[in-house]
PDB file of C-alpha atoms in Angstrom:
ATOM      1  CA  UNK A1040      14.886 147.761  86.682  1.00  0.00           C
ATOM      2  CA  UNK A1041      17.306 145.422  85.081  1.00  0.00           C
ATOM      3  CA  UNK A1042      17.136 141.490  85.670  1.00  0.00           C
ATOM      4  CA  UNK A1043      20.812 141.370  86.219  1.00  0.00           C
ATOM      5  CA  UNK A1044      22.861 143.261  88.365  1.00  0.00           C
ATOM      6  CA  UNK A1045      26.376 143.641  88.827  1.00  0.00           C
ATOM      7  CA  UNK A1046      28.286 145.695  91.436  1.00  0.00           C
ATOM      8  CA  UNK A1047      31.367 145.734  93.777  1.00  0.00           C
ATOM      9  CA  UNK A1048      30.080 144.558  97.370  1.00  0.00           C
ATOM     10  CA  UNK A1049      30.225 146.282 100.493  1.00  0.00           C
ATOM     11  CA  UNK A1050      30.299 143.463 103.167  1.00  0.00           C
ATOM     12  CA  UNK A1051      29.076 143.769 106.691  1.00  0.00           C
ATOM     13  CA  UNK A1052      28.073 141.551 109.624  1.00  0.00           C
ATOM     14  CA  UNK A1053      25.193 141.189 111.686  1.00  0.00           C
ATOM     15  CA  UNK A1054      22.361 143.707 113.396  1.00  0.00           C
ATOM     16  CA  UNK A1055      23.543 146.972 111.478  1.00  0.00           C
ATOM     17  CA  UNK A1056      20.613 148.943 112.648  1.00  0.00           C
ATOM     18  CA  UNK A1057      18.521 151.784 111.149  1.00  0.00           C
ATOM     19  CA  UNK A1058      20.254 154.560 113.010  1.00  0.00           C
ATOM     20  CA  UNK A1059      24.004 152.484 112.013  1.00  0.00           C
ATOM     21  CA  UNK A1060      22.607 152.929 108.206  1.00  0.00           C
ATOM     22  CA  UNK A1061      21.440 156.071 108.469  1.00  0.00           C
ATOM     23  CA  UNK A1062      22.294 158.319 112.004  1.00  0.00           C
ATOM     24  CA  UNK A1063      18.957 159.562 113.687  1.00  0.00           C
ATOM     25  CA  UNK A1064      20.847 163.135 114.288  1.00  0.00           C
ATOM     26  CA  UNK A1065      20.381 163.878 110.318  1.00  0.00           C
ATOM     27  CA  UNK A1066      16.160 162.761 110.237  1.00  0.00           C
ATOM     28  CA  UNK A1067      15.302 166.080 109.828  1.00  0.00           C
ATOM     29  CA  UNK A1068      16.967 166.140 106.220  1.00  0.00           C
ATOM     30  CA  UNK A1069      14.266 166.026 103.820  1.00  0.00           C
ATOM     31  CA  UNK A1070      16.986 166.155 100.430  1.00  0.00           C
ATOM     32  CA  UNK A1071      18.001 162.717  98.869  1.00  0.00           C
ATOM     33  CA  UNK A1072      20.855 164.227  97.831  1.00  0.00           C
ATOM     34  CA  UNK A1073      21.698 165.291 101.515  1.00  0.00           C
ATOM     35  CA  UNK A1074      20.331 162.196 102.731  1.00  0.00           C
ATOM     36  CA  UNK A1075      22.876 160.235 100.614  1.00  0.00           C
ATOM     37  CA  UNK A1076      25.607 161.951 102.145  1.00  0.00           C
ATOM     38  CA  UNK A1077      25.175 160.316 105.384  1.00  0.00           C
ATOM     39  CA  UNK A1078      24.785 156.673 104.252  1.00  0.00           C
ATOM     40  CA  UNK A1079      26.033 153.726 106.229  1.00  0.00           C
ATOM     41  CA  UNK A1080      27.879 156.141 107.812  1.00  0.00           C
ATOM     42  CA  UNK A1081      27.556 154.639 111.564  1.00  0.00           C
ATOM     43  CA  UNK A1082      29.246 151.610 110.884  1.00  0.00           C
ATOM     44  CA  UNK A1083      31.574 153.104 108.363  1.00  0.00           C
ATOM     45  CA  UNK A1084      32.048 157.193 108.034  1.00  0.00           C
ATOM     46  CA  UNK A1085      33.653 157.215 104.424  1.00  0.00           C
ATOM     47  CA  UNK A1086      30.878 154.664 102.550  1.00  0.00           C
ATOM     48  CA  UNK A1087      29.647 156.741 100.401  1.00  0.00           C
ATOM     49  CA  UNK A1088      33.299 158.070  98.948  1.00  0.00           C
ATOM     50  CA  UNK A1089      33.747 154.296  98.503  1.00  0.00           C
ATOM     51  CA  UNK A1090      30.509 153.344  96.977  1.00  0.00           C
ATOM     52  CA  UNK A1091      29.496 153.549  93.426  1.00  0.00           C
ATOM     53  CA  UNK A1092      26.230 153.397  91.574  1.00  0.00           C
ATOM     54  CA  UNK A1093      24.910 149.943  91.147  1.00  0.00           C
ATOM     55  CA  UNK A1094      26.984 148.864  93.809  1.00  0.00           C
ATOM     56  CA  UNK A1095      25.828 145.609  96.369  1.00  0.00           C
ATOM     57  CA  UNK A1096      25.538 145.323 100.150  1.00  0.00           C
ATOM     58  CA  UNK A1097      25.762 142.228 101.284  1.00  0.00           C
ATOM     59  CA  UNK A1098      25.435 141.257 105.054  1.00  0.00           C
ATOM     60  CA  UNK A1099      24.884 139.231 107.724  1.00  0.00           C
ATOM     61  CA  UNK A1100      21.500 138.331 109.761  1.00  0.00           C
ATOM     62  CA  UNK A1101      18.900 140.894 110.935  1.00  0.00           C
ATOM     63  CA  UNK A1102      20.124 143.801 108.233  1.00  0.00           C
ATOM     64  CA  UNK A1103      17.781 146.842 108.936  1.00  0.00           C
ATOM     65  CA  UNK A1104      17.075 146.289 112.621  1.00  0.00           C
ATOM     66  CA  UNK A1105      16.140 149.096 114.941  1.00  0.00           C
ATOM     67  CA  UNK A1106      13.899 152.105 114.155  1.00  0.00           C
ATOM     68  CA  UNK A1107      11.178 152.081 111.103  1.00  0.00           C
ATOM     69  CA  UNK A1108      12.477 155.150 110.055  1.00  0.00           C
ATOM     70  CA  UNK A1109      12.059 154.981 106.231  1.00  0.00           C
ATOM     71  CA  UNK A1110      14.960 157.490 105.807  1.00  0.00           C
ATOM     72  CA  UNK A1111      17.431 154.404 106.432  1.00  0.00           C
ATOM     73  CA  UNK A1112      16.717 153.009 102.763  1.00  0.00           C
ATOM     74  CA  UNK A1113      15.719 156.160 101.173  1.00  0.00           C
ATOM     75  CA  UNK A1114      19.488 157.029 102.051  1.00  0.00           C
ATOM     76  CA  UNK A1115      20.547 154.030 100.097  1.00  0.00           C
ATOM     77  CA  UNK A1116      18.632 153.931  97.640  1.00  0.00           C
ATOM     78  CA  UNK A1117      19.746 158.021  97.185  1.00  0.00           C
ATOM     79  CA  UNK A1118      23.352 156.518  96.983  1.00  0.00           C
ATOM     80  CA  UNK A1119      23.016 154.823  94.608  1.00  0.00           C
ATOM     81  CA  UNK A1120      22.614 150.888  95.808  1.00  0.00           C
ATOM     82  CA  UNK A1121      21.743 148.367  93.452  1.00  0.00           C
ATOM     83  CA  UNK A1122      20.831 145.595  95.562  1.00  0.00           C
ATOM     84  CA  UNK A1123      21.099 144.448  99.359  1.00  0.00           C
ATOM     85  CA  UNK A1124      21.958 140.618 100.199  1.00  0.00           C
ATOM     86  CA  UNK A1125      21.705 139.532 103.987  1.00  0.00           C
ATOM     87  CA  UNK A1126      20.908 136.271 105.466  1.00  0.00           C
ATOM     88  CA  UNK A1127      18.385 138.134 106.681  1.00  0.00           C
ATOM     89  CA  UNK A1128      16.531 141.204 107.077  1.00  0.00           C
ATOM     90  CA  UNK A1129      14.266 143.188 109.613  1.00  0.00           C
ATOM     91  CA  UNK A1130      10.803 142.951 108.161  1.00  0.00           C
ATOM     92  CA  UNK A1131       9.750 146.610 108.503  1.00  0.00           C
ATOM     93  CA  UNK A1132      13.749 147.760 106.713  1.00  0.00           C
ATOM     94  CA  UNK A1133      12.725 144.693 104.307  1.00  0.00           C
ATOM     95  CA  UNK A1134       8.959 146.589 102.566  1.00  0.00           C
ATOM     96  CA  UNK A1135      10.320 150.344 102.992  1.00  0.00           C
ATOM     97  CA  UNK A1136      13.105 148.960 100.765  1.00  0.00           C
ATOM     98  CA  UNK A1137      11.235 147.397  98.393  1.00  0.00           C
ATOM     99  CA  UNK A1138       8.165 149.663  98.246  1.00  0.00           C
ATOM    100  CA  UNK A1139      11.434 152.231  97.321  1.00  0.00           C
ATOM    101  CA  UNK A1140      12.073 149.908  94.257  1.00  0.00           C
ATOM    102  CA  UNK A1141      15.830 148.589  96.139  1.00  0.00           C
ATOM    103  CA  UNK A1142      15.897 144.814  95.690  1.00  0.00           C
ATOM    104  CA  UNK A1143      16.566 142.799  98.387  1.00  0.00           C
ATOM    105  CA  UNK A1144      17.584 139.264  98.418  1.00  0.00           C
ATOM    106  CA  UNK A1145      17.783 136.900 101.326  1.00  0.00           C
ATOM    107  CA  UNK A1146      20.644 133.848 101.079  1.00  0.00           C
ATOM    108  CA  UNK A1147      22.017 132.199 104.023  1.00  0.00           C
ATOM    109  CA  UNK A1148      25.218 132.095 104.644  1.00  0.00           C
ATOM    110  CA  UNK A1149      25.875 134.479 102.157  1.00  0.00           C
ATOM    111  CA  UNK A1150      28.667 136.331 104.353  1.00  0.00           C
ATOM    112  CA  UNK A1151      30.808 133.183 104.406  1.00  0.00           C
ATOM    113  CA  UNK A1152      32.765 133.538 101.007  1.00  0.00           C
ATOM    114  CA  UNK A1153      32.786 137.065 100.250  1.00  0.00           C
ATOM    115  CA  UNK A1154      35.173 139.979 100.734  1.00  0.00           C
ATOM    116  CA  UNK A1155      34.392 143.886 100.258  1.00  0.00           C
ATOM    117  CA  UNK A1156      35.300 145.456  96.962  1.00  0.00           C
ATOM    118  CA  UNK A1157      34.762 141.760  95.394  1.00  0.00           C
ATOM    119  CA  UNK A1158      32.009 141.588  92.277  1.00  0.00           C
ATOM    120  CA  UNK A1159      29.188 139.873  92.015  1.00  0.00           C
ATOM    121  CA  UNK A1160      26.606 139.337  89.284  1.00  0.00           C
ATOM    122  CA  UNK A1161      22.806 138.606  90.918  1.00  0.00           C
ATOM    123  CA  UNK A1162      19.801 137.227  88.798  1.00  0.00           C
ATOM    124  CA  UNK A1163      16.856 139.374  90.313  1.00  0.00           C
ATOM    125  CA  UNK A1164      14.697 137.089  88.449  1.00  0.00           C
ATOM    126  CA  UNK A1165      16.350 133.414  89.608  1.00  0.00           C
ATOM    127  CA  UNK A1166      17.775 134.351  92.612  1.00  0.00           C
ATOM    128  CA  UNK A1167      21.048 133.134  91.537  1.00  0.00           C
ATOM    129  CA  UNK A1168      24.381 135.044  92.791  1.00  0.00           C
ATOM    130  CA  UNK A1169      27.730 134.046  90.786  1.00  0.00           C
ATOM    131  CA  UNK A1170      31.086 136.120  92.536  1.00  0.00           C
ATOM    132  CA  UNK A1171      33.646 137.117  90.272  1.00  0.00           C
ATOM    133  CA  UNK A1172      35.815 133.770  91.212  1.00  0.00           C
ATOM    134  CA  UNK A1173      32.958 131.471  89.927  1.00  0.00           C
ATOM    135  CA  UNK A1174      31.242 130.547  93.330  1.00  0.00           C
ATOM    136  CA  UNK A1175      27.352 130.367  92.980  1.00  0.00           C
ATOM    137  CA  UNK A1176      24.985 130.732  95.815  1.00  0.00           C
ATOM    138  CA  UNK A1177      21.201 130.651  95.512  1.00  0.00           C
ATOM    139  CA  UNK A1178      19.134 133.512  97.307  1.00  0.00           C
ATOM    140  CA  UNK A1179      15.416 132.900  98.125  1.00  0.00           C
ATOM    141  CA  UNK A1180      13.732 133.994  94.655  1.00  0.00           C
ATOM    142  CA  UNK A1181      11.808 137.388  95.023  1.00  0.00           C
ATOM    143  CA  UNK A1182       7.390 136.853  94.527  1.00  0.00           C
ATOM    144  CA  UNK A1183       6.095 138.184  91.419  1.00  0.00           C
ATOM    145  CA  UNK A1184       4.397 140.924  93.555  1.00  0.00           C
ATOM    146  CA  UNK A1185       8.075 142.166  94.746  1.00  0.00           C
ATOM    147  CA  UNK A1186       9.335 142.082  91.357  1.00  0.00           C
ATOM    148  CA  UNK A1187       6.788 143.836  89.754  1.00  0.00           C
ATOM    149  CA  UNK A1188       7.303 146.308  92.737  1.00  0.00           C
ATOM    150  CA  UNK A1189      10.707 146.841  91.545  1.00  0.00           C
ATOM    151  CA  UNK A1190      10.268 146.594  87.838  1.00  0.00           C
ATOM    152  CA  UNK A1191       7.645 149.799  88.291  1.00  0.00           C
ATOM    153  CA  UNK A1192      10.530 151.762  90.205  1.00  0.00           C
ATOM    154  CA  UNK A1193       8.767 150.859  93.677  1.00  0.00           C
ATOM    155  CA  UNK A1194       5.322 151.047  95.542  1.00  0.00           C
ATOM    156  CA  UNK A1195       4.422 154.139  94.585  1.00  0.00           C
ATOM    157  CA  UNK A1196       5.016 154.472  91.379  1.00  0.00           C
ATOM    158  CA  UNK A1197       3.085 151.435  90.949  1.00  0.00           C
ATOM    159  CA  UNK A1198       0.359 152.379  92.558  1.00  0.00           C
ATOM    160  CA  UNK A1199       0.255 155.855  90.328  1.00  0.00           C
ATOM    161  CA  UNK A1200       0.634 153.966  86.915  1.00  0.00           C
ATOM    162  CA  UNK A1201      -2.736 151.716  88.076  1.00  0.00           C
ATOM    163  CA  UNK A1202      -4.530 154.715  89.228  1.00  0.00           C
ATOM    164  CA  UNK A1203      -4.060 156.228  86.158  1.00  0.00           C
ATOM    165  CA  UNK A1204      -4.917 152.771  84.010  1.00  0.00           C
ATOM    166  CA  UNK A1205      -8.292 152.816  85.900  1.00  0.00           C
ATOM    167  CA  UNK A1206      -9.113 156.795  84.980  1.00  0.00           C
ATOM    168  CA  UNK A1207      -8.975 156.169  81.498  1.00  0.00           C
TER     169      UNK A1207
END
């Protein structure tokens, strides 16, 4: 995982849900590569033509409500997201995200000054955000536990590398 990320940014408002991330019609899909194909496609159908790799959602409050279905941020991560921002996030979307090594940041207000296909540069590390016109916001700064989460590639890579420290 790099400290620093920069992508274009995808902005959307508030309550995109689960099933608006990733449709429950397609759960039975057990390919990231299919998976990927239907990202974000309930709140907008052609997302993943748009998106790139590395790329940045950023959104408003309660990102990642709905259903716990993990396929929601497996489908992200699949298509190639770099990072989320929203001014908040539904706690169960918020650990399946991280546990799949996607960083998430939370920063209020974040929605205010931004506009899709913008760039932005975030410090994983600081929680600093800078946008490609010089505005700086600060995002709540991610525990060491989260980051070393997403420095191992996610939760269970993590918890494969310290089973196999203890075996030898």
């Amino acid at each position: 995982m790099q400290n620093i990320l920069i992508g274009k940014i995808f902005l959307f408002g508030n309550n995109i849900d689960t099933d608006q991330i990733y449709p429950g019609r397609f759960v039975e899909l057990t390919n990231t590569e299919d998976i990927a194909k239907h990202a974000m496609q309930g709140v907008d159908p052609d997302f993943t033509c748009k998106v790139s790799k590395g790329d940045i959602i950023v959104a408003g409050t309660n990102f990642g409500c709905g259903s716990s279905r993990e396929h929601a941020a497996i489908a992200l991560k699949a298509v190639g997201i770099g990072a989320i921002i929203a001014e908040s996030f539904a706690r169960i979307f918020y650990r399946n995200a991280i546990n799949l090594g996607i960083p998430l940041l939370i920063c209020p207000k974040i929605t205010s000054f931004l506009k899709t296909g913008e760039s932005l540069g975030v410090n994983l590390l600081t929680g600093q955000i800078s946008t490609s016109k010089g505005e700086i916001a600060q995002a709540e700064p991610l525990s060491e536990y989260m980051l070393h989460i997403l420095q191992s590639g996610g939760i269970k890579p993590l918890i494969k590398a310290q089973m196999e420290a203890m075996t030898h």
